[in-house]
Coordinates of C-alpha atoms and ligand atoms in Angstrom, one line a residue:
Chain A
M1 CA -9.0 -3.2 30.4
S2 CA -10.3 -0.2 32.3
G3 CA -8.9 3.1 33.4
D4 CA -9.0 6.7 32.1
P5 CA -9.5 7.0 28.4
V6 CA -6.3 7.4 26.4
L7 CA -8.3 9.5 23.9
D8 CA -11.4 11.6 24.4
V9 CA -12.8 13.5 21.4
T10 CA -15.7 15.9 21.6
E11 CA -17.2 17.8 18.7
L12 CA -14.1 17.8 16.7
S13 CA -14.3 19.5 13.3
V14 CA -11.8 20.4 10.7
A15 CA -12.4 22.9 7.9
Y16 CA -10.5 24.2 4.9
G17 CA -11.8 27.6 4.0
D18 CA -15.6 27.3 4.4
R19 CA -15.6 23.5 3.7
T20 CA -15.8 21.2 6.7
V21 CA -14.0 18.0 5.7
S22 CA -14.0 16.0 8.9
T23 CA -16.2 15.9 12.0
I24 CA -16.2 13.5 14.9
P25 CA -19.0 14.3 17.5
A26 CA -17.7 12.0 20.2
L27 CA -15.1 9.2 20.6
T28 CA -13.3 7.7 23.5
V29 CA -10.7 5.1 23.3
A30 CA -9.7 3.2 26.4
P31 CA -6.3 1.5 27.1
G32 CA -6.1 -1.8 25.2
E33 CA -8.9 -0.9 22.8
V34 CA -8.6 -1.0 19.0
V35 CA -10.9 1.4 17.1
A36 CA -11.2 1.3 13.4
I37 CA -12.2 4.2 11.1
V38 CA -13.5 3.1 7.8
G39 CA -15.2 5.0 5.0
E40 CA -15.2 6.4 1.5
S41 CA -12.1 8.0 0.0
G42 CA -12.1 11.7 0.8
S43 CA -14.5 11.2 3.8
G44 CA -12.0 12.8 6.3
K45 CA -10.4 9.8 7.9
S46 CA -6.7 10.9 7.5
T47 CA -7.7 14.5 8.4
A48 CA -9.3 13.2 11.7
L49 CA -6.1 11.3 12.6
M50 CA -3.9 14.3 11.9
A51 CA -6.2 16.6 14.0
I52 CA -6.2 14.1 16.9
L53 CA -2.5 14.0 17.0
G54 CA -2.2 17.7 16.7
L55 CA -0.5 17.6 13.4
L56 CA -2.6 20.3 11.6
G57 CA -1.1 23.2 13.5
G58 CA 0.5 25.7 11.1
T59 CA -1.5 24.4 8.1
A60 CA -4.5 25.9 6.3
A61 CA -6.8 23.7 8.3
R62 CA -9.1 25.2 11.0
V63 CA -9.6 22.8 13.9
E64 CA -12.4 23.2 16.5
G65 CA -13.7 21.1 19.4
S66 CA -11.7 19.2 21.9
V67 CA -9.3 16.3 21.7
R68 CA -7.8 15.1 25.0
V69 CA -4.9 12.7 24.7
L70 CA -3.9 11.2 28.1
G71 CA -5.6 14.2 29.7
T72 CA -3.8 16.9 27.7
E73 CA -5.9 19.1 25.3
V74 CA -4.5 18.9 21.8
V75 CA -6.7 21.4 19.9
G76 CA -5.0 24.7 19.9
A77 CA -2.0 23.5 21.9
S78 CA 1.4 24.8 21.0
E79 CA 4.1 22.5 19.5
K80 CA 6.0 22.9 22.7
A81 CA 3.1 21.7 24.8
L82 CA 2.7 18.7 22.5
R83 CA 6.3 17.7 22.5
P84 CA 6.1 15.6 25.7
L85 CA 3.3 13.6 24.2
R86 CA 4.9 12.8 20.8
G87 CA 6.6 9.5 20.2
S88 CA 6.6 7.8 23.6
R89 CA 2.9 8.6 24.4
M90 CA 1.2 9.1 21.0
A91 CA 2.5 8.1 17.6
L92 CA 1.4 8.2 14.0
V93 CA 2.0 5.6 11.4
M94 CA 1.3 7.5 8.1
Q95 CA -0.4 6.3 5.0
S96 CA 2.8 6.4 3.0
P97 CA 5.6 6.7 5.5
Q98 CA 8.6 6.7 3.2
A99 CA 8.3 10.4 2.3
S100 CA 8.2 11.4 6.0
L101 CA 11.3 9.7 7.2
N102 CA 14.5 11.7 7.4
P103 CA 16.2 10.7 4.1
T104 CA 19.8 11.4 5.3
M105 CA 19.7 8.9 8.2
R106 CA 20.0 5.1 8.1
L107 CA 16.9 3.4 9.5
G108 CA 18.8 1.9 12.5
R109 CA 20.1 5.3 13.4
L110 CA 16.6 6.8 13.2
L111 CA 15.4 4.2 15.7
R112 CA 18.3 4.7 18.1
R113 CA 18.0 8.4 18.0
A114 CA 14.3 8.4 18.7
L115 CA 14.8 6.0 21.6
K116 CA 17.6 8.1 23.0
R117 CA 15.5 11.2 22.8
H118 CA 12.9 9.5 24.9
G119 CA 15.5 8.5 27.5
V120 CA 15.7 4.8 26.8
P121 CA 19.1 3.5 27.9
A122 CA 21.3 2.1 25.0
A123 CA 21.2 -1.5 26.1
E124 CA 17.4 -1.6 26.4
A125 CA 17.1 0.3 23.1
E126 CA 18.9 -2.5 21.3
A127 CA 16.6 -5.1 22.9
R128 CA 13.5 -3.1 22.0
I129 CA 14.7 -2.7 18.4
A130 CA 15.4 -6.4 18.0
D131 CA 11.9 -7.2 19.4
A132 CA 10.1 -4.7 17.3
T133 CA 11.8 -5.5 14.0
R134 CA 11.1 -9.2 14.5
A135 CA 7.5 -8.5 15.4
V136 CA 6.9 -6.7 12.2
G137 CA 8.8 -9.2 10.1
L138 CA 11.6 -6.8 9.1
D139 CA 15.0 -8.2 8.5
E140 CA 17.4 -6.5 10.9
A141 CA 19.9 -6.1 8.1
L142 CA 17.6 -3.5 6.5
L143 CA 18.4 -1.2 9.4
Q144 CA 21.7 -0.4 7.6
R145 CA 19.7 1.2 4.7
F146 CA 18.5 4.7 4.1
P147 CA 14.7 5.2 3.8
H148 CA 14.7 5.4 0.0
Q149 CA 16.6 2.1 -0.2
V150 CA 13.8 -0.1 1.1
S151 CA 10.5 -1.2 -0.6
G152 CA 7.1 0.3 0.2
G153 CA 6.1 -2.5 2.5
Q154 CA 9.5 -2.5 4.3
A155 CA 9.1 1.3 5.0
Q156 CA 5.6 0.7 6.3
R157 CA 6.8 -2.0 8.7
F158 CA 9.6 0.2 9.8
A159 CA 7.1 3.0 10.7
I160 CA 5.1 0.5 12.8
A161 CA 8.3 -0.8 14.4
L162 CA 9.2 2.8 15.4
A163 CA 5.9 3.4 17.1
V164 CA 6.1 0.0 18.8
C165 CA 9.7 0.6 20.0
L166 CA 8.8 3.8 21.7
G167 CA 6.0 2.0 23.6
A168 CA 3.4 4.6 22.6
E169 CA 0.2 4.5 24.6
L170 CA -1.9 5.8 21.7
I171 CA -1.0 4.6 18.2
A172 CA -2.8 6.1 15.2
A173 CA -2.2 4.3 12.0
D174 CA -3.4 5.2 8.6
E175 CA -3.8 2.1 6.4
P176 CA -0.9 0.5 8.2
T177 CA -0.9 -2.7 6.1
S178 CA -1.9 -1.4 2.7
A179 CA 1.6 -2.1 1.2
L180 CA 2.1 -5.5 2.8
D181 CA 1.5 -8.8 1.3
A182 CA -1.2 -10.9 3.0
T183 CA 1.2 -13.2 4.9
V184 CA 3.0 -10.3 6.5
Q185 CA -0.3 -8.4 6.9
L186 CA -1.7 -11.1 9.2
D187 CA 1.4 -11.0 11.4
V188 CA 1.2 -7.2 11.7
L189 CA -2.5 -7.5 12.6
A190 CA -1.7 -10.0 15.2
L191 CA 0.9 -7.6 16.6
V192 CA -1.7 -4.8 16.8
R193 CA -4.0 -7.1 18.9
R194 CA -1.2 -8.3 21.0
L195 CA 0.1 -4.9 21.9
A196 CA -3.4 -3.9 22.8
E197 CA -4.0 -6.9 25.0
E198 CA -0.6 -7.2 26.6
R199 CA 0.6 -3.6 26.9
G200 CA -2.7 -1.9 26.9
A201 CA -1.8 0.2 23.8
A202 CA -4.8 2.1 22.4
W203 CA -5.1 1.9 18.6
L204 CA -6.9 4.2 16.2
V205 CA -6.6 2.5 12.8
V206 CA -7.8 3.7 9.4
A207 CA -8.5 0.8 7.1
H208 CA -10.6 0.1 4.1
D209 CA -10.7 -3.7 4.2
L210 CA -13.7 -4.7 6.4
A211 CA -12.5 -8.3 6.7
L212 CA -9.3 -7.0 8.2
V213 CA -11.2 -4.6 10.5
S214 CA -13.4 -7.5 11.8
M215 CA -10.2 -9.4 12.8
I216 CA -8.8 -6.6 15.0
A217 CA -11.3 -3.9 16.0
D218 CA -13.4 -3.6 19.1
H219 CA -15.2 -0.6 17.9
V220 CA -15.9 0.8 14.4
L221 CA -16.6 4.3 13.1
V222 CA -17.9 4.6 9.6
M223 CA -17.3 8.0 7.8
R224 CA -18.8 9.5 4.8
D225 CA -18.6 13.1 3.4
G226 CA -16.8 14.3 6.5
E227 CA -19.3 12.9 8.9
V228 CA -19.6 9.8 11.1
V229 CA -22.6 7.9 9.8
E230 CA -22.4 4.9 12.0
S231 CA -20.5 3.9 15.1
G232 CA -20.6 1.0 17.5
P233 CA -19.0 -2.3 18.5
A234 CA -17.4 -4.1 15.6
R235 CA -19.7 -7.1 16.0
T236 CA -22.8 -4.9 15.7
V237 CA -21.7 -2.6 12.9
L238 CA -20.3 -5.3 10.7
A239 CA -22.8 -8.0 11.4
D240 CA -25.9 -5.8 11.5
P241 CA -25.1 -2.5 9.7
R242 CA -27.7 0.2 10.2
H243 CA -26.5 2.7 7.6
E244 CA -27.0 2.0 3.9
Y245 CA -23.4 3.1 3.2
T246 CA -22.0 0.5 5.6
R247 CA -24.0 -2.1 3.9
A248 CA -22.6 -1.0 0.5
L249 CA -19.1 -1.2 1.9
L250 CA -19.7 -4.7 3.1
A251 CA -21.3 -5.7 -0.2
A252 CA -18.4 -4.3 -2.2
S253 CA -15.7 -6.1 -0.2
P254 CA -13.6 -8.1 -2.7
T255 CA -13.5 -11.8 -2.2
L256 CA -11.9 -14.6 -4.1
P257 CA -14.7 -16.5 -5.8
T258 CA -13.4 -19.9 -4.7
G259 CA -11.7 -20.4 -1.3
G260 CA -8.4 -20.5 -3.0
A261 CA -6.0 -23.0 -1.5
R262 CA -7.6 -22.8 1.9
Chain B
M1 CA 5.6 -11.5 -33.5
T2 CA 7.6 -8.9 -31.6
S3 CA 6.0 -8.0 -28.2
L4 CA 5.3 -4.5 -27.1
L5 CA 7.7 -5.1 -24.3
A6 CA 10.0 -8.2 -23.9
V7 CA 11.9 -8.7 -20.7
D8 CA 14.8 -11.2 -21.0
G9 CA 17.0 -12.4 -18.2
L10 CA 16.5 -9.2 -16.3
A11 CA 18.4 -8.5 -13.1
V12 CA 18.1 -5.4 -11.0
R13 CA 20.8 -4.5 -8.5
Y14 CA 21.2 -1.7 -5.9
G15 CA 24.8 -1.7 -4.9
H16 CA 25.5 -5.3 -3.9
Q17 CA 21.8 -5.9 -3.2
L18 CA 20.2 -8.1 -5.9
A19 CA 16.5 -7.0 -5.9
L20 CA 15.5 -9.1 -9.0
R21 CA 17.2 -11.9 -10.8
D22 CA 16.9 -13.7 -14.1
F23 CA 13.5 -12.5 -14.9
S24 CA 11.8 -12.9 -18.3
L25 CA 8.3 -11.9 -19.4
D26 CA 6.6 -10.8 -22.6
L27 CA 4.1 -8.0 -22.3
D28 CA 1.8 -7.3 -25.2
P29 CA -1.8 -6.3 -25.7
A30 CA -2.4 -9.6 -27.6
L31 CA -1.2 -11.6 -24.6
G32 CA -3.6 -10.2 -22.1
S33 CA -2.9 -8.7 -18.7
V34 CA -0.4 -9.9 -16.1
A35 CA -0.5 -9.8 -12.4
V36 CA 2.7 -9.6 -10.4
V37 CA 2.1 -10.7 -6.8
G38 CA 4.6 -11.6 -4.1
E39 CA 6.2 -10.8 -0.8
S40 CA 6.9 -7.3 0.3
G41 CA 10.5 -6.6 -0.9
S42 CA 10.5 -9.3 -3.5
G43 CA 11.3 -7.0 -6.4
K44 CA 7.9 -6.1 -7.8
T45 CA 8.5 -2.3 -7.9
S46 CA 12.0 -2.8 -9.1
L47 CA 10.6 -4.7 -12.1
A48 CA 8.2 -1.9 -12.8
R49 CA 11.0 0.7 -12.5
A50 CA 13.1 -1.2 -15.0
L51 CA 10.3 -1.5 -17.5
L52 CA 9.9 2.3 -17.3
G53 CA 13.6 3.0 -17.6
L54 CA 13.9 4.3 -14.1
V55 CA 16.6 1.9 -13.1
R56 CA 19.1 0.3 -15.4
P57 CA 19.2 -3.5 -15.7
A58 CA 22.3 -5.0 -14.1
E59 CA 21.9 -7.9 -16.5
G60 CA 19.5 -8.8 -19.3
T61 CA 17.5 -6.6 -21.6
I62 CA 14.2 -5.0 -22.0
A63 CA 13.0 -4.5 -25.5
F64 CA 10.3 -2.2 -26.8
Q65 CA 9.0 -3.6 -30.1
G66 CA 12.2 -5.5 -30.5
K67 CA 14.6 -2.6 -29.6
D68 CA 16.5 -2.4 -26.4
I69 CA 15.1 0.5 -24.4
A70 CA 18.6 1.4 -23.3
G71 CA 19.3 2.5 -26.9
L72 CA 16.0 4.3 -27.7
R73 CA 16.3 7.9 -28.8
G74 CA 14.1 10.6 -30.2
G75 CA 10.8 9.5 -31.6
A76 CA 11.2 5.8 -30.6
A77 CA 11.9 6.8 -27.0
R78 CA 8.8 9.1 -27.0
E79 CA 6.6 6.3 -28.4
W80 CA 7.8 3.9 -25.6
R81 CA 7.2 6.6 -23.0
R82 CA 3.7 7.2 -24.4
R83 CA 2.6 3.7 -24.9
V84 CA 3.8 2.3 -21.6
Q85 CA 2.4 4.4 -18.7
P86 CA 3.0 4.0 -15.0
V87 CA 0.7 4.4 -12.0
F88 CA 2.8 4.2 -8.9
Q89 CA 2.2 2.9 -5.4
D90 CA 1.9 6.4 -4.0
G91 CA 0.1 8.9 -6.2
Q92 CA 2.0 11.8 -4.6
E93 CA 5.3 10.6 -6.0
A94 CA 4.0 10.5 -9.6
L95 CA 2.3 13.9 -9.6
D96 CA 4.1 17.3 -9.9
P97 CA 3.4 19.0 -6.6
R98 CA 3.1 22.4 -8.2
R99 CA 0.6 21.5 -10.9
T100 CA -3.1 21.5 -10.4
V101 CA -5.1 18.4 -11.3
E102 CA -6.3 20.2 -14.5
S103 CA -2.9 21.3 -15.5
A104 CA -1.5 17.7 -15.0
L105 CA -4.2 16.3 -17.2
R106 CA -3.8 19.0 -19.8
E107 CA -0.1 18.2 -20.1
A108 CA -0.7 14.4 -20.3
L109 CA -3.3 15.0 -23.1
R110 CA -0.7 17.1 -24.9
V111 CA 1.8 14.3 -24.7
G112 CA -0.9 12.0 -26.1
G113 CA -1.4 14.4 -29.0
L114 CA -4.6 16.2 -27.9
T115 CA -4.6 20.0 -27.8
G116 CA -7.1 22.8 -28.5
A117 CA -10.8 23.0 -28.1
R118 CA -11.6 19.4 -27.2
V119 CA -9.3 19.4 -24.1
P120 CA -11.7 20.7 -21.5
A121 CA -14.4 18.2 -22.4
R122 CA -11.8 15.4 -22.3
I123 CA -10.6 16.5 -18.9
E124 CA -14.1 16.4 -17.6
E125 CA -14.5 12.9 -19.1
L126 CA -11.3 11.6 -17.5
L127 CA -12.3 13.0 -14.1
A128 CA -15.7 11.4 -14.4
S129 CA -14.2 8.0 -15.4
V130 CA -12.2 7.8 -12.1
E131 CA -15.2 9.3 -10.2
L132 CA -13.6 12.5 -9.1
D133 CA -15.6 15.6 -8.4
P134 CA -14.8 18.1 -11.2
R135 CA -14.4 20.8 -8.5
L136 CA -11.1 19.0 -7.5
A137 CA -9.6 20.1 -10.8
T138 CA -8.1 23.3 -9.4
R139 CA -6.4 21.5 -6.4
R140 CA -2.8 20.6 -6.1
P141 CA -1.7 17.1 -4.9
H142 CA -1.2 18.0 -1.3
E143 CA -4.8 19.3 -1.1
L144 CA -6.2 15.9 -2.0
S145 CA -6.8 12.7 0.1
G146 CA -4.7 9.6 -0.6
G147 CA -7.4 7.9 -2.6
Q148 CA -8.2 11.1 -4.6
R149 CA -4.5 11.4 -5.5
Q150 CA -4.4 7.8 -6.6
R151 CA -7.3 8.4 -9.0
V152 CA -5.7 11.5 -10.4
A153 CA -2.6 9.4 -11.2
I154 CA -4.8 6.8 -13.0
A155 CA -6.6 9.5 -15.0
R156 CA -3.3 11.1 -15.9
A157 CA -1.9 7.8 -17.2
L158 CA -5.1 7.2 -19.3
A159 CA -4.9 10.7 -20.7
V160 CA -1.7 9.9 -22.6
G161 CA -3.4 7.0 -24.5
P162 CA -1.2 4.1 -23.5
E163 CA -1.3 0.5 -24.6
L164 CA 0.2 -0.9 -21.5
L165 CA -0.5 0.4 -18.0
V166 CA 2.1 -0.5 -15.4
L167 CA 0.2 -0.3 -12.1
D168 CA 1.9 -0.5 -8.8
E169 CA -0.7 -1.1 -6.1
P170 CA -3.2 1.1 -7.9
T171 CA -6.1 0.7 -5.4
S172 CA -4.3 0.1 -2.1
A173 CA -5.5 3.4 -0.6
L174 CA -9.0 3.2 -1.9
D175 CA -12.1 2.2 0.0
V176 CA -13.8 -0.8 -1.3
T177 CA -16.7 1.0 -3.0
V178 CA -14.3 3.2 -5.0
Q179 CA -12.0 0.2 -5.5
A180 CA -14.9 -1.7 -7.1
R181 CA -15.6 1.2 -9.5
I182 CA -11.9 1.6 -10.4
I183 CA -11.7 -2.2 -11.1
A184 CA -14.8 -1.8 -13.4
L185 CA -13.1 1.2 -15.1
L186 CA -9.9 -0.9 -15.7
E187 CA -12.0 -3.8 -17.0
R188 CA -13.8 -1.4 -19.4
I189 CA -10.6 0.2 -20.8
K190 CA -9.2 -3.3 -21.3
E191 CA -12.2 -4.3 -23.3
T192 CA -13.0 -1.1 -25.2
Q193 CA -9.5 0.3 -25.8
G194 CA -7.5 -2.9 -25.8
V195 CA -5.2 -1.4 -23.1
Q196 CA -3.5 -4.2 -21.1
L197 CA -2.2 -4.1 -17.6
M198 CA 0.9 -5.2 -15.7
L199 CA -0.7 -5.1 -12.3
I200 CA 1.4 -5.2 -9.2
T201 CA -0.9 -6.0 -6.3
H202 CA -1.2 -7.5 -2.8
S203 CA -4.8 -8.2 -3.5
I204 CA -5.5 -11.7 -4.8
A205 CA -9.1 -10.7 -5.6
L206 CA -7.8 -7.9 -7.8
A207 CA -5.4 -10.1 -9.7
D208 CA -8.2 -12.6 -10.2
R209 CA -10.6 -10.0 -11.6
L210 CA -8.2 -8.2 -13.9
T211 CA -5.6 -10.4 -15.3
E212 CA -5.1 -13.5 -17.5
R213 CA -1.6 -14.4 -16.3
T214 CA 0.0 -14.3 -12.9
V215 CA 3.6 -14.2 -11.8
V216 CA 4.6 -14.8 -8.2
L217 CA 7.9 -13.3 -6.9
F218 CA 9.7 -14.2 -3.7
N219 CA 13.0 -12.8 -2.7
G220 CA 13.9 -11.5 -6.2
R221 CA 13.0 -14.7 -8.0
E222 CA 10.0 -15.8 -9.9
V223 CA 8.7 -18.8 -7.9
E224 CA 5.5 -19.6 -9.8
S225 CA 3.7 -18.5 -13.0
G226 CA 0.9 -19.6 -15.2
T227 CA -2.6 -18.5 -16.1
T228 CA -4.2 -16.5 -13.3
T229 CA -6.9 -19.2 -12.8
E230 CA -4.3 -21.9 -12.4
V231 CA -2.0 -20.0 -10.1
L232 CA -4.7 -18.6 -7.8
R233 CA -7.1 -21.6 -7.8
S234 CA -4.5 -24.3 -7.8
P235 CA -1.3 -22.9 -6.4
R236 CA 1.7 -25.2 -6.6
H237 CA 4.4 -23.2 -4.7
P238 CA 4.0 -23.3 -0.9
Y239 CA 4.5 -19.5 -0.7
T240 CA 1.7 -18.9 -3.2
A241 CA -0.6 -21.2 -1.2
R242 CA 0.2 -19.4 2.0
L243 CA -0.3 -16.0 0.4
I244 CA -3.8 -17.0 -0.8
A245 CA -4.7 -18.6 2.5
S246 CA -3.7 -15.4 4.4
T247 CA -6.2 -13.1 2.7
P248 CA -8.3 -11.7 5.6
T249 CA -11.8 -13.0 5.9
L250 CA -14.7 -11.7 8.0
W251 CA -14.2 -12.8 11.6
G252 CA -11.1 -14.7 10.5
A253 CA -8.6 -15.8 13.2
L254 CA -5.2 -14.2 13.7
P255 CA -2.0 -16.2 13.9
A256 CA -1.1 -17.3 17.4
P257 CA 1.8 -15.4 19.1
G258 CA 5.2 -17.0 18.6
T259 CA 4.3 -18.5 15.3
Q260 CA 5.9 -15.7 13.4
P261 CA 8.3 -17.0 10.8
S262 CA 11.8 -15.8 10.5
A263 CA 12.1 -12.4 8.7
S264 CA 15.2 -13.2 6.8
A265 CA 15.3 -15.4 3.7
A266 CA 17.7 -18.4 3.6
T267 CA 21.0 -17.3 2.1
S268 CA 21.6 -20.5 0.1
G269 CA 19.3 -23.0 -1.5
C270 CA 15.6 -22.2 -1.7
A271 CA 15.0 -18.8 -0.1
Y272 CA 11.6 -19.9 1.3
Q273 CA 13.3 -22.7 3.4
T274 CA 13.2 -20.7 6.7
R275 CA 9.4 -20.6 6.6
C276 CA 8.4 -23.5 4.4
P277 CA 6.4 -26.4 6.0
R278 CA 7.6 -28.7 3.3
A279 CA 11.3 -28.0 3.5
D280 CA 13.8 -30.9 3.6
D281 CA 17.4 -31.6 2.6
D282 CA 16.6 -31.3 -1.1
C283 CA 15.9 -27.6 -0.5
A284 CA 19.5 -26.8 0.0
V285 CA 19.7 -26.7 -3.8
V286 CA 18.0 -23.7 -5.5
P287 CA 14.9 -25.1 -7.3
L288 CA 14.3 -24.1 -10.9
L289 CA 11.1 -22.9 -12.5
T290 CA 10.0 -25.0 -15.5
G291 CA 6.9 -25.7 -17.4
L292 CA 3.7 -23.8 -18.3
H293 CA 2.3 -23.6 -14.8
G294 CA 5.7 -23.8 -13.2
A295 CA 6.7 -23.7 -9.6
A296 CA 10.3 -23.2 -8.4
C297 CA 10.0 -25.9 -5.7
H298 CA 11.3 -29.4 -5.0
H299 CA 8.1 -30.4 -3.4
P300 CA 5.2 -28.5 -5.0
L301 CA 1.7 -28.9 -3.7
R302 CA 0.4 -30.4 -6.9
Ligands
ATP401 N1 -4.9 20.9 2.3 C1 -6.2 20.7 1.9 N2 -6.9 21.7 1.4 C2 -8.1 21.5 1.0 N3 -8.8 20.3 1.1 C3 -8.2 19.3 1.6 C4 -6.8 19.4 2.0 N4 -6.4 18.2 2.5 C5 -7.5 17.3 2.4 N5 -8.5 18.0 1.8 C6 -9.9 17.5 1.5 O1 -10.5 17.0 2.7 C7 -11.2 15.8 2.4 C8 -10.8 14.7 3.4 O2 -9.5 14.3 3.1 P1 -8.9 13.1 3.9 O3 -7.4 13.0 3.4 O4 -9.1 13.2 5.3 O5 -9.7 11.9 3.3 P2 -9.6 10.3 3.6 O6 -10.9 9.9 4.2 O7 -8.3 10.0 4.4 O8 -9.5 9.7 2.2 P3 -8.6 8.5 1.5 O9 -9.3 7.2 1.9 O10 -8.8 8.8 0.0 O11 -7.2 8.7 2.0 C9 -11.0 15.4 1.0 O12 -12.1 15.8 0.2 C10 -9.8 16.2 0.6 O13 -9.8 16.6 -0.8
ATP402 N1 17.5 2.1 -3.7 C1 17.7 0.9 -3.1 N2 18.8 0.6 -2.6 C2 19.0 -0.7 -2.0 N3 18.1 -1.6 -1.9 C3 16.9 -1.3 -2.5 C4 16.6 -0.1 -3.1 N4 15.3 -0.1 -3.5 C5 14.8 -1.3 -3.2 N5 15.7 -2.0 -2.5 C6 15.6 -3.4 -2.1 O1 15.3 -4.2 -3.2 C7 14.4 -5.2 -2.8 C8 13.2 -5.2 -3.7 O2 12.5 -4.0 -3.5 P1 11.1 -3.6 -4.3 O3 10.8 -2.2 -4.0 O4 11.3 -4.0 -5.7 O5 10.1 -4.6 -3.6 P2 8.5 -4.8 -3.8 O6 8.3 -6.2 -4.2 O7 8.0 -3.7 -4.6 O8 8.0 -4.7 -2.3 P3 6.7 -4.0 -1.6 O9 5.6 -4.9 -1.9 O10 7.1 -3.9 -0.2 O11 6.5 -2.6 -2.3 C9 14.0 -5.0 -1.3 O12 14.6 -5.9 -0.5 C10 14.4 -3.6 -1.1 O13 14.9 -3.4 0.2
SF4_403 S1 12.0 -25.9 -2.5 FE1 11.7 -26.8 -0.5 S2 11.8 -25.0 0.9 FE2 11.5 -24.2 -1.2 S3 9.3 -24.0 -1.4 FE3 9.8 -26.0 -2.2 S4 9.6 -27.4 -0.4 FE4 9.6 -25.3 0.4
MG404 MG1 -6.5 9.0 3.8
MG405 MG1 6.7 -2.1 -4.1

């Protein structure tokens, strides 16, 4: 798919005090593209996602450089300027979503409210909710529950369903399937690809499982110690890694000694 | 022999929602480590919560050295809380947001009986064992990355000097190189300190490396159990087989659109019916789990 990039990052850097914890020299994501960020724990992956979505304002973080989402500059933008982008245009699926959901509202109501706020008519909202919950393998009966009343994996699927419902054009997801069992994980990965291909959604996905990355990503960014050490098409990076750290990542990928029940 | 922890006929209920039913398991250092795998929402965390006394059994009992944990008081309760240590899914939840890493470890060491001059050296050792930069010791949980928090939670649990670690997805937020080192650490403490694990995980590879027995849960029921080798290499229940076959592989294919199974479990008979390729009329009756490598299925794979 072609068209203007959904995301265009130049010289992004995030620092706490005098420590720079995450830098991305350049990154563009086109509609329909899935970009994966992999790398060591503490290398700055989550920080990069937060900065890209403009979620570090009002924290101790110092953000520099430029991040354009659908043409709007995010770095230094006020919360008011970002509001039109949030939800329906860009969405974040957090590393552990449970804590970030409003605890006083049932999941169904959270969905309906978000859709209403984005001007989706009630009848269409119901159809979208039904589609999205089915796509992430979430039993609709769970929408009657409060966030703390569902399991870790159910909360994670809810967070994905929320982003999907709103039809976000840029979806940033931090380890979106880490709490899912393998059978559900595969379905969610298929959903990521499908939304990219059919709706042109652009995805920025932090993941640590390189096998998983190979199944969905077009482009891969490898981070270490706050820096991008390798970046390129998934085929190239994973099949012929240039950087020693990428090779170590591939070598350390856990596999089952036998093929199991395959 | 009385086991360190004996679970007998346990059911966990939230309101009218039955999260786990009729579950029995002996946990003891002499019996080796146990993996609990299964569907998201199948009751794994509920089981862990019950073992730690965080949720009261709706039915059945959990005994610590032969005594029901519901009635433990004073010294016996402290022993149980010391010897059975949790590491939860999200490190953030387990760590006090106001305490620095160092203060959390100091407190855990105190509970384990260590105070005084040897504390700083032991803290350094603990941080090194989970591969955390000693400079992180002055940080609070929100100033750490997800994987760093998870490692602090593991170090904190080890500091207490437990015999059984109840680990809920301990490496889910770690990149594979750190994951490999944490696995090596857990292997080491199993061997050198005789600590055993109850490991809740979505990773078949992790269960394979770290445990001797495996229990598979589906929709609140145990559907298969046996030695880890048997269950993972020769699964009998159709769900276990699908779980193992779904593990991502490099350049593996994604399921075709429209092949998604129903999200809701069957309300009567075998709960896996709505997705099972082997389902037939027999499956209207709930299958029972029997035998050493048992599978709760009318038509097991082997
Ligand atoms: N509020 C903060 N104050 C100071 N340092 C922080 C803060 N938040 C994060 N950091 C540090 O910034 C670095 C990058 O953190 P980040 O959360 O982006 O890592 P990550 O790549 O997502 O790691 P993981 O895979 O473990 O989640 C880490 O070393 C972390 O300790
Ligand atoms: N407080 C609660 N109130 C009502 N239902 C709950 C509550 N907590 C959990 N449940 C439900 O109980 C069932 C078991 O949840 P549990 O957290 O034990 O699952 P799990 O196997 O750990 O799943 P995951 O792999 O997704 O973490 C789920 O269907 C969940 O929705
Ligand atoms: S009892 Fe029937 S539906 Fe259930 S797992 Fe076995 S074959 Fe499948
Ligand atoms: Mg992170
Ligand atoms: Mg859980």
